[in-house]
Amino acid sequence: MNIRFYNARILTMEEDRPVFVGEVWTQEDKISFVGTSEEAVGADAEGGFDREIDCKGNLLMPGFKDAHTHSAMTLMRSLADDLPTQEWLNNQIFPVEAKMTGEDIYTLTKLAILEYLTSGITAIFDMYLTPETIAKACKEAGMRCVQVGCVNNFSQSLELVERMYNELNTEDDPLNSYFMGIHAEYTCSPELLTKFSELVHKYKAPVFTHIAETKSETDGCIERYGMSPVKYLASMGLFDFGGGGYHLVHVNEEDMQILKEKNMYVVTNPGSNLKLASGIAPISDYMKHGIPVALGTDGPASNNCLDFFREMFLVTGLGKIREDDASAIDAMEVLKMATVNGAHAMNLPNCDILASGKQADLIMIDLDQPNMQPINNICKNLVYSGSKQNVKLTMIAGVIRYEDGKFNIGVDPHDLYAEAENIKKRIMSELGRD
Amino acid sequence: MNIRFYNARILTMEEDRPVFVGEVWTQEDKISFVGTSEEAVGADAEGGFDREIDCKGNLLMPGFKDAHTHSAMTLMRSLADDLPTQEWLNNQIFPVEAKMTGEDIYTLTKLAILEYLTSGITAIFDMYLTPETIAKACKEAGMRCVQVGCVNNFSQSLELVERMYNELNTEDDPLNSYFMGIHAEYTCSPELLTKFSELVHKYKAPVFTHIAETKSETDGCIERYGMSPVKYLASMGLFDFGGGGYHLVHVNEEDMQILKEKNMYVVTNPGSNLKLASGIAPISDYMKHGIPVALGTDGPASNNCLDFFREMFLVTGLGKIREDDASAIDAMEVLKMATVNGAHAMNLPNCDILASGKQADLIMIDLDQPNMQPINNICKNLVYSGSKQNVKLTMIAGVIRYEDGKFNIGVDPHDLYAEAENIKKRIMSELGRD
């Protein structure tokens, strides 16, 4: 499909390029033209268009990159909230997770994809139990998915991670890719980490993992190994080829130096950090150190939704509170985290901005809604007053997957809702909780 | 209009009554029946129905009460963000406000009403400059509006407050009502406060005002009068007939005792408190003291939107962070703040719950959306994963004002958008900023 979007406001997310009025054309999976209305008149629409969309002044911008999630945890959304964190994890989440099959995860990932689309999310950085069924779900539904390994003492082996690394990083499947990763320091023995480090060095692979999410995690690591989690994992050679950390709430100055030296990304998850009382990450400090920050929702058991507008507001709002400074973390920085930085962290350099030759991963934001009026400043509006309600269209790799509330992922949402309900009933019954 | 809602899940917000399946009937401005599907079969539908709405399993609940706002500040949404608070207020907000006419405020209030409706807000507690034009806008648009006086040294007189108190608290206009109030301690001289206190005692009126929003406000009051703002205003007799405070972020134990003794309400505004770096209010402490807490968005210059789902998530999320306890401030408590407590704070005892004889101020929440699936727990879903996108219908005083994205407030939203744009251009031109 070749599509012409015209009468659009456009935010390309190129450095220092303000919003302008113009057109975006897509050809198959790529963007073939981005320019002003005047430039569009003279441009060559090779092959013509299959569809022309009058954007009526609404905004086109790159889709959001959800740089940390556990999609299939949709099952546990609102299953157990308002509980102390350890009780939530050990008594509620882990037992349910233990009963989930690969087929369950396939279905529950598709359920999450519906929600990502409503929020303008065009790529996810997903960590969960059965990478093959996740990749299948994303390929079928058209979601761009970067998975990350979840090596730990209990449920995911080095062999699986190595196999997935080789199988998912091929040209055949442009929507799926894979990073090496571990679940976290506290779920991996030193022996396992040593072997994992060998694997990382074999492939010269960057590594992502949960790090320093809670104070007890950081304190526990210092107690166990005399080092912070960042320092300990770095000392094992895990970040010799870069990578990054999810959460990174409880860190010190030395950790910041290590993150900077190793060219790592911070993926912050403010909604989850609030709901689980984990703390407020030092985002302004990361920015001052020149450490790039990307944004993630975390899984829907912790958050409980996959709403990038919530995360965007929170990352700046919590930064302002933490720094006691209403000018901390400007809205444009937040938009950069949500798009460009996320794409770069996830090794999706062709999905970062709207420009000719880039992947056609874009969204249309409805400005014709009261929460966007008057239009004083579109970028501030996106971060401070935007909502999922403003997502009019979500396109991934040139295919419109969501438009005016309707989904196009090859399956009826109601079938997914019904299947999720059945999975829940089955697992609750297996656990004797029905 | 008499309307029958059937096939609904119903959350009445009565104490300890879980969600059930049934029907709600409305007759003119009131609810005439709430009950299970079985109970509905035998009930008498006096006069029949003008419309029957199949809710298809979606949720009916009381509308949200936005217990602190400045509606007409829609004009300043995203006009000036990411600035230090004093620069924002003195150089950006105040000069614009000084140019606003009563007619401007009328239009901008209607713009805000559109946004309230999209968020399921059925009543607002509004403080702004020209109460007469605000009341006119709300009456015409069908919004339930409780205004509060804004006495201060510069712009709102005791005479106006007394007149509005008498004019707006009549039976003729059931949608509008009025509380006595001042802007804040720091904008009122002791002489003015003394006269205001006399007025309050003349009418035995409860009083609402901004209190202890920022640390510098609290510190300044202690410096000026040797007392906290709560204690100082109480010492002037302002709360001798109850009332409450907006924000109440920076308080001490003695303040809590005073709030409790005076039967006052706390209206918390977490979105605004984040964005302006004001701090995190001690909500759990208020709850422990038995002080009722209601919820408000504050004005769209500070927030920048009028989204109750954001506020609901924030009040519990920030409470959890503040207490370092993921079990702090249960979702049901949040829903109570957003509905029942707000109604009671605003002296709207007939708008608190869904029950026969109460005002028909209700909303329908779309559960047929991915962020609500699977339906593990509807109340948790509302607070933790709900969004404006889930608001399918908003009814005030028996009139459906918003349904499936369409407004019914007697004016085309596009006319309001255009008028707001014109007001902005005129004022910017007057300020030499165009």
CSV table of C-alpha atoms in Angstrom, one decimal, chain B residues 1-2 8 21 30 32 58 74 98 101-102 107 109 124 155 159 269 274 280 306 329-330 389 397 418:
chain,number,residue,atom,x,y,z
B,1,MET,CA,-36.8,12.4,29.2
B,2,ASN,CA,-37.2,9.1,31.0
B,8,ALA,CA,-25.4,-2.8,32.8
B,21,VAL,CA,-25.7,-6.6,36.9
B,30,LYS,CA,-33.6,12.1,39.0
B,32,SER,CA,-36.1,6.5,39.6
B,58,ASN,CA,-20.6,-1.8,30.4
B,74,THR,CA,-8.1,26.5,29.4
B,98,ALA,CA,-5.6,40.5,33.6
B,101,THR,CA,-13.1,39.6,30.1
B,102,GLY,CA,-16.3,38.1,31.6
B,107,THR,CA,-16.5,30.9,26.4
B,109,THR,CA,-15.5,27.7,30.7
B,124,ILE,CA,-17.1,21.0,39.2
B,155,SER,CA,-9.6,41.3,42.0
B,159,GLU,CA,-19.6,42.6,48.0
B,269,ASN,CA,-4.7,18.0,43.3
B,274,LEU,CA,3.5,17.3,40.3
B,280,ILE,CA,3.1,15.3,47.5
B,306,LEU,CA,-9.0,18.0,33.1
B,329,ILE,CA,-4.6,4.1,49.5
B,330,ASP,CA,-6.7,1.3,48.1
B,389,GLN,CA,-11.1,6.6,26.2
B,397,ALA,CA,-29.4,15.9,35.9
B,418,ALA,CA,-12.4,29.0,17.1
